[in-house]
PDB file of C-alpha atoms and ligand atoms in Angstrom:
ATOM      1  CA  MET A  18     104.047 118.909  78.125  1.00 93.00           C
ATOM      2  CA  MET A  19     102.830 115.654  79.575  1.00 95.00           C
ATOM      3  CA  ILE A  20     104.780 113.206  81.696  1.00 98.00           C
ATOM      4  CA  GLN A  21     103.717 110.043  83.496  1.00 98.00           C
ATOM      5  CA  ARG A  22     102.154 110.333  86.933  1.00 98.00           C
ATOM      6  CA  ALA A  23     102.759 108.124  89.973  1.00 99.00           C
ATOM      7  CA  LEU A  24     100.782 108.243  93.192  1.00 99.00           C
ATOM      8  CA  THR A  25     101.926 107.148  96.628  1.00 99.00           C
ATOM      9  CA  ILE A  26      99.392 106.403  99.355  1.00 98.00           C
ATOM     10  CA  ALA A  27     101.534 106.230 102.489  1.00 98.00           C
ATOM     11  CA  GLY A  28     102.707 107.820 105.688  1.00 97.00           C
ATOM     12  CA  SER A  29     104.740 110.993 105.936  1.00 98.00           C
ATOM     13  CA  ALA A  30     108.159 110.188 107.400  1.00 96.00           C
ATOM     14  CA  ALA A  31     109.363 113.484 108.819  1.00 96.00           C
ATOM     15  CA  ARG A  32     112.989 112.287 108.802  1.00 95.00           C
ATOM     16  CA  GLY A  33     112.847 112.357 105.009  1.00 97.00           C
ATOM     17  CA  GLY A  34     114.241 108.913 104.187  1.00 97.00           C
ATOM     18  CA  ALA A  35     111.134 106.747 104.104  1.00 97.00           C
ATOM     19  CA  GLY A  36     107.406 106.926 103.384  1.00 97.00           C
ATOM     20  CA  ILE A  37     105.959 109.718 101.246  1.00 98.00           C
ATOM     21  CA  GLN A  38     109.254 111.611 101.212  1.00 98.00           C
ATOM     22  CA  ALA A  39     111.233 108.635  99.870  1.00 98.00           C
ATOM     23  CA  ASP A  40     108.556 107.945  97.278  1.00 98.00           C
ATOM     24  CA  LEU A  41     108.359 111.483  95.909  1.00 98.00           C
ATOM     25  CA  LYS A  42     112.151 111.823  95.777  1.00 98.00           C
ATOM     26  CA  THR A  43     112.347 108.529  93.907  1.00 98.00           C
ATOM     27  CA  PHE A  44     109.593 109.499  91.444  1.00 98.00           C
ATOM     28  CA  GLN A  45     111.482 112.715  90.772  1.00 98.00           C
ATOM     29  CA  GLU A  46     114.675 110.772  90.033  1.00 98.00           C
ATOM     30  CA  TYR A  47     112.729 108.786  87.427  1.00 98.00           C
ATOM     31  CA  ASP A  48     111.296 112.001  85.966  1.00 98.00           C
ATOM     32  CA  VAL A  49     107.778 110.870  86.845  1.00 98.00           C
ATOM     33  CA  PHE A  50     105.295 113.382  88.269  1.00 98.00           C
ATOM     34  CA  GLY A  51     104.603 112.399  91.881  1.00 98.00           C
ATOM     35  CA  THR A  52     101.375 112.878  93.834  1.00 99.00           C
ATOM     36  CA  SER A  53     100.632 111.784  97.388  1.00 99.00           C
ATOM     37  CA  VAL A  54      97.892 110.740  99.761  1.00 98.00           C
ATOM     38  CA  ILE A  55      99.150 111.052 103.338  1.00 98.00           C
ATOM     39  CA  THR A  56      97.586 108.442 105.623  1.00 98.00           C
ATOM     40  CA  ALA A  57      99.480 109.334 108.792  1.00 97.00           C
ATOM     41  CA  ILE A  58     102.338 111.491 109.998  1.00 97.00           C
ATOM     42  CA  VAL A  59     105.246 109.613 111.570  1.00 94.00           C
ATOM     43  CA  ALA A  60     107.546 111.668 113.768  1.00 92.00           C
ATOM     44  CA  SER A  61     109.183 111.065 117.091  1.00 82.00           C
ATOM     45  CA  SER A  62     109.104 113.758 119.740  1.00 79.00           C
ATOM     46  CA  GLU A  63     110.907 114.344 122.982  1.00 80.00           C
ATOM     47  CA  LYS A  64     107.607 114.020 124.821  1.00 78.00           C
ATOM     48  CA  THR A  65     106.128 110.900 123.240  1.00 73.00           C
ATOM     49  CA  GLY A  66     109.022 108.962 121.750  1.00 76.00           C
ATOM     50  CA  THR A  67     107.924 107.547 118.420  1.00 74.00           C
ATOM     51  CA  GLY A  68     104.691 109.255 117.435  1.00 89.00           C
ATOM     52  CA  ILE A  69     102.123 108.301 114.839  1.00 92.00           C
ATOM     53  CA  PHE A  70      99.438 110.821 113.947  1.00 95.00           C
ATOM     54  CA  PRO A  71      96.817 109.162 111.741  1.00 96.00           C
ATOM     55  CA  GLN A  72      94.842 111.268 109.275  1.00 98.00           C
ATOM     56  CA  THR A  73      91.052 111.023 109.126  1.00 98.00           C
ATOM     57  CA  LEU A  74      89.326 108.937 106.480  1.00 98.00           C
ATOM     58  CA  GLU A  75      87.816 112.200 105.247  1.00 98.00           C
ATOM     59  CA  ALA A  76      91.276 113.682 104.658  1.00 98.00           C
ATOM     60  CA  ILE A  77      92.362 110.535 102.828  1.00 98.00           C
ATOM     61  CA  GLU A  78      89.251 110.541 100.622  1.00 98.00           C
ATOM     62  CA  ALA A  79      89.759 114.224  99.772  1.00 98.00           C
ATOM     63  CA  GLN A  80      93.369 113.681  98.704  1.00 98.00           C
ATOM     64  CA  LEU A  81      92.468 110.727  96.483  1.00 98.00           C
ATOM     65  CA  TYR A  82      89.556 112.617  94.967  1.00 98.00           C
ATOM     66  CA  THR A  83      91.540 115.670  93.960  1.00 98.00           C
ATOM     67  CA  ILE A  84      94.465 113.670  92.521  1.00 98.00           C
ATOM     68  CA  ASP A  85      92.118 111.485  90.498  1.00 98.00           C
ATOM     69  CA  LYS A  86      90.027 114.447  89.269  1.00 98.00           C
ATOM     70  CA  ASP A  87      92.780 116.941  88.466  1.00 98.00           C
ATOM     71  CA  ILE A  88      96.008 115.022  87.762  1.00 98.00           C
ATOM     72  CA  GLY A  89      95.422 111.352  86.944  1.00 98.00           C
ATOM     73  CA  ILE A  90      97.362 108.214  87.801  1.00 98.00           C
ATOM     74  CA  ASP A  91      99.542 105.984  85.591  1.00 98.00           C
ATOM     75  CA  ALA A  92     100.731 103.844  88.515  1.00 98.00           C
ATOM     76  CA  LEU A  93     100.215 103.836  92.252  1.00 98.00           C
ATOM     77  CA  LYS A  94     101.850 102.341  95.302  1.00 98.00           C
ATOM     78  CA  THR A  95     100.619 101.846  98.814  1.00 98.00           C
ATOM     79  CA  GLY A  96     102.930 102.022 101.805  1.00 98.00           C
ATOM     80  CA  MET A  97     101.939 102.628 105.415  1.00 96.00           C
ATOM     81  CA  LEU A  98      98.140 102.441 105.613  1.00 97.00           C
ATOM     82  CA  PHE A  99      98.049 101.802 109.369  1.00 94.00           C
ATOM     83  CA  THR A 100      94.378 100.912 110.041  1.00 96.00           C
ATOM     84  CA  LYS A 101      91.964  98.358 108.673  1.00 96.00           C
ATOM     85  CA  GLU A 102      89.527 101.161 107.838  1.00 97.00           C
ATOM     86  CA  VAL A 103      92.082 102.845 105.581  1.00 98.00           C
ATOM     87  CA  ILE A 104      93.074  99.539 103.966  1.00 97.00           C
ATOM     88  CA  SER A 105      89.427  98.727 103.215  1.00 98.00           C
ATOM     89  CA  TYR A 106      88.766 102.195 101.857  1.00 98.00           C
ATOM     90  CA  VAL A 107      91.833 102.158  99.599  1.00 98.00           C
ATOM     91  CA  ALA A 108      91.115  98.597  98.418  1.00 98.00           C
ATOM     92  CA  ASP A 109      87.537  99.557  97.556  1.00 98.00           C
ATOM     93  CA  TRP A 110      88.709 102.640  95.716  1.00 98.00           C
ATOM     94  CA  ILE A 111      91.257 100.648  93.694  1.00 98.00           C
ATOM     95  CA  ALA A 112      88.703  97.944  92.881  1.00 98.00           C
ATOM     96  CA  LYS A 113      86.298 100.569  91.487  1.00 97.00           C
ATOM     97  CA  SER A 114      88.990 102.377  89.487  1.00 96.00           C
ATOM     98  CA  ASN A 115      90.239 100.970  86.219  1.00 91.00           C
ATOM     99  CA  LEU A 116      93.884 101.336  87.199  1.00 97.00           C
ATOM    100  CA  THR A 117      96.325  98.583  86.288  1.00 95.00           C
ATOM    101  CA  ASN A 118      99.728  99.375  87.806  1.00 98.00           C
ATOM    102  CA  ILE A 119      99.211  98.720  91.505  1.00 98.00           C
ATOM    103  CA  VAL A 120     102.229  98.194  93.773  1.00 98.00           C
ATOM    104  CA  VAL A 121     101.464  97.110  97.333  1.00 98.00           C
ATOM    105  CA  ASP A 122     104.306  97.353  99.827  1.00 98.00           C
ATOM    106  CA  PRO A 123     102.840  95.618 102.897  1.00 96.00           C
ATOM    107  CA  VAL A 124     104.614  97.916 105.343  1.00 93.00           C
ATOM    108  CA  MET A 125     104.432  96.719 108.944  1.00 87.00           C
ATOM    109  CA  ILE A 126     107.375  97.904 111.061  1.00 77.00           C
ATOM    110  CA  GLY A 127     109.842 100.685 110.273  1.00 74.00           C
ATOM    111  CA  LYS A 128     113.588 100.393 110.790  1.00 73.00           C
ATOM    112  CA  MET A 129     113.271 103.032 113.476  1.00 66.00           C
ATOM    113  CA  GLY A 130     110.972 100.601 115.305  1.00 64.00           C
ATOM    114  CA  SER A 131     107.570 102.191 114.704  1.00 70.00           C
ATOM    115  CA  ALA A 132     104.555  99.888 114.263  1.00 78.00           C
ATOM    116  CA  LEU A 133     103.213 101.070 110.925  1.00 83.00           C
ATOM    117  CA  LEU A 134     100.269  98.660 110.732  1.00 85.00           C
ATOM    118  CA  GLN A 135      97.768  97.992 113.496  1.00 84.00           C
ATOM    119  CA  GLU A 136      97.462  94.346 114.505  1.00 81.00           C
ATOM    120  CA  ASP A 137      93.827  93.963 113.517  1.00 87.00           C
ATOM    121  CA  ALA A 138      94.575  95.301 110.021  1.00 93.00           C
ATOM    122  CA  MET A 139      96.405  92.197 108.820  1.00 92.00           C
ATOM    123  CA  THR A 140      93.276  90.387 107.618  1.00 94.00           C
ATOM    124  CA  ALA A 141      92.145  93.377 105.524  1.00 96.00           C
ATOM    125  CA  MET A 142      95.636  93.612 104.044  1.00 96.00           C
ATOM    126  CA  LYS A 143      95.606  89.921 103.124  1.00 96.00           C
ATOM    127  CA  MET A 144      92.037  89.517 101.958  1.00 96.00           C
ATOM    128  CA  GLU A 145      91.182  92.923 100.468  1.00 97.00           C
ATOM    129  CA  LEU A 146      94.315  94.681  99.255  1.00 98.00           C
ATOM    130  CA  LEU A 147      96.893  92.060  98.256  1.00 98.00           C
ATOM    131  CA  PRO A 148      94.521  90.391  95.738  1.00 98.00           C
ATOM    132  CA  LEU A 149      94.270  93.674  93.781  1.00 98.00           C
ATOM    133  CA  ALA A 150      98.006  94.135  93.411  1.00 98.00           C
ATOM    134  CA  THR A 151     100.022  93.949  90.229  1.00 98.00           C
ATOM    135  CA  ILE A 152     102.975  93.280  92.511  1.00 98.00           C
ATOM    136  CA  ILE A 153     103.533  92.994  96.259  1.00 98.00           C
ATOM    137  CA  THR A 154     106.948  93.665  97.781  1.00 98.00           C
ATOM    138  CA  PRO A 155     107.258  92.143 101.269  1.00 97.00           C
ATOM    139  CA  ASN A 156     110.566  91.924 103.095  1.00 96.00           C
ATOM    140  CA  MET A 157     111.320  88.722 105.001  1.00 95.00           C
ATOM    141  CA  PRO A 158     109.562  89.623 108.286  1.00 93.00           C
ATOM    142  CA  GLU A 159     106.490  90.805 106.353  1.00 95.00           C
ATOM    143  CA  ALA A 160     106.391  87.687 104.150  1.00 96.00           C
ATOM    144  CA  SER A 161     106.785  85.513 107.229  1.00 95.00           C
ATOM    145  CA  TYR A 162     104.039  87.333 109.113  1.00 93.00           C
ATOM    146  CA  LEU A 163     101.637  87.174 106.156  1.00 95.00           C
ATOM    147  CA  LEU A 164     102.213  83.406 106.063  1.00 96.00           C
ATOM    148  CA  GLY A 165     101.548  82.738 109.746  1.00 92.00           C
ATOM    149  CA  ASN A 166     105.143  83.208 110.947  1.00 93.00           C
ATOM    150  CA  MET A 167     106.706  80.926 108.356  1.00 96.00           C
ATOM    151  CA  GLU A 168     110.454  80.464 108.921  1.00 96.00           C
ATOM    152  CA  LEU A 169     112.562  82.040 106.187  1.00 96.00           C
ATOM    153  CA  ASN A 170     116.276  81.297 106.170  1.00 96.00           C
ATOM    154  CA  SER A 171     117.301  80.682 102.560  1.00 96.00           C
ATOM    155  CA  VAL A 172     116.576  81.598  98.946  1.00 96.00           C
ATOM    156  CA  GLU A 173     114.677  78.306  98.669  1.00 97.00           C
ATOM    157  CA  ASP A 174     112.448  79.427 101.561  1.00 98.00           C
ATOM    158  CA  LEU A 175     111.848  82.758  99.803  1.00 98.00           C
ATOM    159  CA  LYS A 176     110.729  80.884  96.683  1.00 98.00           C
ATOM    160  CA  VAL A 177     108.249  78.822  98.686  1.00 98.00           C
ATOM    161  CA  ALA A 178     106.972  81.986 100.376  1.00 98.00           C
ATOM    162  CA  ALA A 179     106.586  83.767  97.020  1.00 98.00           C
ATOM    163  CA  LYS A 180     104.530  80.852  95.683  1.00 98.00           C
ATOM    164  CA  LYS A 181     102.273  80.843  98.731  1.00 98.00           C
ATOM    165  CA  LEU A 182     101.837  84.615  98.711  1.00 98.00           C
ATOM    166  CA  ARG A 183     100.846  84.535  95.053  1.00 98.00           C
ATOM    167  CA  GLU A 184      97.920  82.300  96.022  1.00 98.00           C
ATOM    168  CA  LEU A 185      96.471  85.359  97.774  1.00 98.00           C
ATOM    169  CA  GLY A 186      95.932  86.921  94.338  1.00 98.00           C
ATOM    170  CA  PRO A 187      98.656  89.403  93.328  1.00 98.00           C
ATOM    171  CA  LYS A 188     100.025  88.952  89.777  1.00 98.00           C
ATOM    172  CA  TYR A 189     103.672  89.176  90.861  1.00 98.00           C
ATOM    173  CA  VAL A 190     105.355  88.639  94.210  1.00 98.00           C
ATOM    174  CA  LEU A 191     108.761  90.088  95.082  1.00 98.00           C
ATOM    175  CA  VAL A 192     110.139  88.702  98.342  1.00 98.00           C
ATOM    176  CA  LYS A 193     113.208  90.709  99.313  1.00 97.00           C
ATOM    177  CA  GLY A 194     116.070  88.788 100.869  1.00 95.00           C
ATOM    178  CA  GLY A 195     117.842  91.727 102.467  1.00 90.00           C
ATOM    179  CA  ARG A 196     118.010  89.898 105.795  1.00 91.00           C
ATOM    180  CA  LEU A 197     119.665  86.740 104.437  1.00 92.00           C
ATOM    181  CA  VAL A 198     123.369  86.280 105.014  1.00 91.00           C
ATOM    182  CA  GLY A 199     125.512  86.575 101.884  1.00 92.00           C
ATOM    183  CA  PRO A 200     124.515  88.570  98.804  1.00 94.00           C
ATOM    184  CA  ALA A 201     121.252  90.579  98.695  1.00 95.00           C
ATOM    185  CA  ILE A 202     119.033  88.207  96.707  1.00 97.00           C
ATOM    186  CA  ASP A 203     115.386  89.027  95.950  1.00 98.00           C
ATOM    187  CA  VAL A 204     112.930  86.547  94.466  1.00 98.00           C
ATOM    188  CA  LEU A 205     110.368  87.655  91.861  1.00 98.00           C
ATOM    189  CA  TYR A 206     107.636  85.183  90.972  1.00 98.00           C
ATOM    190  CA  ASP A 207     104.953  85.509  88.284  1.00 98.00           C
ATOM    191  CA  GLY A 208     103.185  82.180  88.750  1.00 97.00           C
ATOM    192  CA  GLU A 209     105.440  80.345  86.299  1.00 96.00           C
ATOM    193  CA  GLN A 210     108.911  81.709  86.502  1.00 96.00           C
ATOM    194  CA  PHE A 211     111.244  82.797  89.265  1.00 97.00           C
ATOM    195  CA  TYR A 212     113.697  85.618  88.717  1.00 97.00           C
ATOM    196  CA  LEU A 213     116.498  85.780  91.260  1.00 97.00           C
ATOM    197  CA  LEU A 214     117.952  89.263  91.458  1.00 97.00           C
ATOM    198  CA  GLU A 215     121.326  89.338  93.127  1.00 97.00           C
ATOM    199  CA  ALA A 216     123.390  92.316  94.234  1.00 96.00           C
ATOM    200  CA  PRO A 217     126.459  92.343  96.461  1.00 94.00           C
ATOM    201  CA  ARG A 218     125.763  92.893 100.163  1.00 93.00           C
ATOM    202  CA  ILE A 219     126.606  96.416 101.230  1.00 94.00           C
ATOM    203  CA  ASP A 220     127.928  96.754 104.732  1.00 92.00           C
ATOM    204  CA  THR A 221     125.861  99.588 106.222  1.00 95.00           C
ATOM    205  CA  VAL A 222     123.193 100.080 108.873  1.00 95.00           C
ATOM    206  CA  ASN A 223     121.814 103.113 107.044  1.00 96.00           C
ATOM    207  CA  THR A 224     118.913 101.558 105.193  1.00 95.00           C
ATOM    208  CA  ASN A 225     115.962 103.526 106.582  1.00 95.00           C
ATOM    209  CA  GLY A 226     113.362 103.717 103.826  1.00 96.00           C
ATOM    210  CA  ALA A 227     115.033 101.170 101.554  1.00 97.00           C
ATOM    211  CA  GLY A 228     111.791  99.221 101.106  1.00 97.00           C
ATOM    212  CA  CYS A 229     109.800 102.379 100.339  1.00 98.00           C
ATOM    213  CA  THR A 230     112.408 103.537  97.851  1.00 98.00           C
ATOM    214  CA  TYR A 231     112.590 100.163  96.098  1.00 98.00           C
ATOM    215  CA  SER A 232     108.814  99.901  95.680  1.00 98.00           C
ATOM    216  CA  ALA A 233     108.579 103.550  94.595  1.00 98.00           C
ATOM    217  CA  ALA A 234     111.189 102.859  91.917  1.00 98.00           C
ATOM    218  CA  ILE A 235     109.155  99.853  90.715  1.00 99.00           C
ATOM    219  CA  THR A 236     106.056 102.088  90.594  1.00 99.00           C
ATOM    220  CA  ALA A 237     107.863 104.759  88.588  1.00 98.00           C
ATOM    221  CA  GLY A 238     109.093 102.121  86.122  1.00 98.00           C
ATOM    222  CA  LEU A 239     105.543 100.833  85.651  1.00 98.00           C
ATOM    223  CA  ALA A 240     104.254 104.401  85.182  1.00 98.00           C
ATOM    224  CA  LYS A 241     106.797 104.795  82.385  1.00 98.00           C
ATOM    225  CA  GLY A 242     105.510 101.682  80.642  1.00 98.00           C
ATOM    226  CA  LEU A 243     108.155  99.128  81.619  1.00 98.00           C
ATOM    227  CA  THR A 244     106.975  95.561  82.205  1.00 98.00           C
ATOM    228  CA  VAL A 245     106.948  94.282  85.787  1.00 98.00           C
ATOM    229  CA  PRO A 246     110.240  92.323  85.485  1.00 97.00           C
ATOM    230  CA  GLU A 247     111.903  95.282  83.724  1.00 97.00           C
ATOM    231  CA  SER A 248     110.679  97.650  86.448  1.00 98.00           C
ATOM    232  CA  VAL A 249     111.938  95.392  89.219  1.00 98.00           C
ATOM    233  CA  ILE A 250     115.380  94.925  87.636  1.00 97.00           C
ATOM    234  CA  GLU A 251     115.803  98.676  87.112  1.00 97.00           C
ATOM    235  CA  ALA A 252     114.547  99.362  90.650  1.00 98.00           C
ATOM    236  CA  LYS A 253     116.987  96.830  92.125  1.00 97.00           C
ATOM    237  CA  LYS A 254     119.848  98.760  90.512  1.00 97.00           C
ATOM    238  CA  PHE A 255     118.376 102.033  91.780  1.00 97.00           C
ATOM    239  CA  ILE A 256     118.080 100.795  95.383  1.00 97.00           C
ATOM    240  CA  THR A 257     121.499  99.130  95.300  1.00 97.00           C
ATOM    241  CA  ALA A 258     123.097 102.487  94.389  1.00 97.00           C
ATOM    242  CA  ALA A 259     120.945 104.278  96.998  1.00 97.00           C
ATOM    243  CA  ILE A 260     122.129 101.862  99.721  1.00 97.00           C
ATOM    244  CA  ARG A 261     125.745 101.915  98.581  1.00 96.00           C
ATOM    245  CA  TYR A 262     125.788 105.679  99.016  1.00 97.00           C
ATOM    246  CA  SER A 263     123.423 105.749 102.023  1.00 97.00           C
ATOM    247  CA  LEU A 264     123.614 108.731 104.310  1.00 98.00           C
ATOM    248  CA  SER A 265     124.480 109.246 107.933  1.00 97.00           C
ATOM    249  CA  PHE A 266     123.266 112.430 109.571  1.00 97.00           C
ATOM    250  CA  LYS A 267     122.866 113.124 113.290  1.00 95.00           C
ATOM    251  CA  ASP A 268     121.254 110.095 114.912  1.00 92.00           C
ATOM    252  CA  GLY A 269     119.337 106.876 114.316  1.00 91.00           C
ATOM    253  CA  VAL A 270     119.272 104.694 111.207  1.00 94.00           C
ATOM    254  CA  GLY A 271     120.325 106.844 108.269  1.00 96.00           C
ATOM    255  CA  PRO A 272     118.420 107.033 104.985  1.00 97.00           C
ATOM    256  CA  THR A 273     119.371 105.700 101.586  1.00 98.00           C
ATOM    257  CA  TYR A 274     120.530 108.283  99.063  1.00 98.00           C
ATOM    258  CA  HIS A 275     117.680 108.597  96.599  1.00 98.00           C
ATOM    259  CA  ALA A 276     119.752 110.534  94.070  1.00 97.00           C
ATOM    260  CA  ALA A 277     122.675 108.078  93.959  1.00 97.00           C
ATOM    261  CA  TYR A 278     121.694 106.065  90.867  1.00 95.00           C
ATOM    262  CA  GLY A 279     123.337 107.516  87.808  1.00 87.00           C
ATOM    263  CA  LYS A 280     125.612 109.801  89.843  1.00 90.00           C
ATOM    264  CA  PHE A 281     128.254 107.150  90.422  1.00 86.00           C
ATOM    265  CA  SER A 282     129.809 104.246  88.534  1.00 81.00           C
ATOM    266  CA  GLU A 283     127.652 101.540  86.913  1.00 79.00           C
ATOM    267  CA  ASP A 284     129.784  99.009  88.822  1.00 78.00           C
ATOM    268  CA  ASP A 285     128.220 100.270  92.055  1.00 72.00           C
ATOM    269  CA  CYS A 286     124.840  98.832  91.216  1.00 76.00           C
ATOM    270  CA  THR A 287     125.507  95.689  89.245  1.00 81.00           C
ATOM    271  CA  VAL A 288     122.622  93.262  89.523  1.00 86.00           C
ATOM    272  CA  THR A 289     122.731  89.674  88.280  1.00 89.00           C
ATOM    273  CA  ILE A 290     119.494  88.087  87.153  1.00 84.00           C
ATOM    274  CA  VAL A 291     118.901  84.363  87.081  1.00 84.00           C
ATOM    275  CA  LYS A 292     115.674  82.976  85.604  1.00 76.00           C
ATOM    276  CA  THR A 293     114.453  79.548  86.614  1.00 77.00           C
ATOM    277  CA  GLU A 294     111.260  77.632  85.991  1.00 64.00           C
ATOM    278  CA  LYS A 295     110.744  76.104  89.413  1.00 63.00           C
TER     279      LYS A 295
HETATM  280  O1  LIG B 169     110.384 102.144 105.842  1.00 90.48           O
HETATM  281  C1  LIG B 169     109.115 101.938 106.310  1.00 90.48           C
HETATM  282  C2  LIG B 169     108.345 103.185 106.555  1.00 90.48           C
HETATM  283  C3  LIG B 169     107.213 103.408 105.813  1.00 90.48           C
HETATM  284  N1  LIG B 169     106.438 104.483 105.971  1.00 90.48           N
HETATM  285  C4  LIG B 169     106.740 105.424 106.893  1.00 90.48           C
HETATM  286  C5  LIG B 169     107.870 105.276 107.691  1.00 90.48           C
HETATM  287  C6  LIG B 169     108.697 104.134 107.520  1.00 90.48           C
HETATM  288  C7  LIG B 169     109.895 103.980 108.329  1.00 90.48           C
HETATM  289  O2  LIG B 169     110.407 104.860 108.957  1.00 90.48           O
HETATM  290  O3  LIG B 169     108.168 106.229 108.593  1.00 90.48           O
HETATM  291  C8  LIG B 169     105.863 106.595 107.029  1.00 90.48           C
END
């Protein structure tokens, strides 16, 4: 038997809704074989509050080596990389590989408030990693930050941001409009065409890991041979279902439900796609 393989290079989110855990659960839902490189462990403790425990570069290298040597990679995504050293290492490794399906989620701050990228790492992210991406998937604060605190208040603003971000070198840019008022509209741009992906707004605070899950779903779609727009459209349905049936456990921002897509009605994840030239 052989199935497609997707790799996530990201942080472990002990709470289970985001990071590595979200990615592997999502890959499993797509029936794609998931592998992982853990860059840091994110877990809050009574003593320290929110804690981040970075892994050594040696540990990161070893994980990448063994996955590449023994399993193989049809698509990969990056999530929380945390330091400029890790970003540079991963960017270098990608540049030397002949991989084509590269999803970069420029993770910066988690919904539980943790800083998932050090301040001095932004330049490496912009100059070294984003140019190698098949697709980047910033949310509004990330897109704004990458563009020098550009104000983003409307779909038109998201389109301008997508155009500017594409100048950094990625083939596709997906700017997610989750923080707009009104429907949840994301903008996908390929250098010529915009695709507006619209889903109804779901009234919930439990969206921890939504960005990770969305980009993992895109990665799994690419691993299975879908085109980028096809992967994004399928992933938007997947994340819409996961948010609609998001979970609330004991405390804090609850996770999305990674197994929701396909379990409930098709009407729960209807996505409208509008294509425009400019
Ligand atoms: O959702 C962003 C995110 C990414 N990666 C890790 C996280 C979080 C948020 O909690 O913990 C490891």
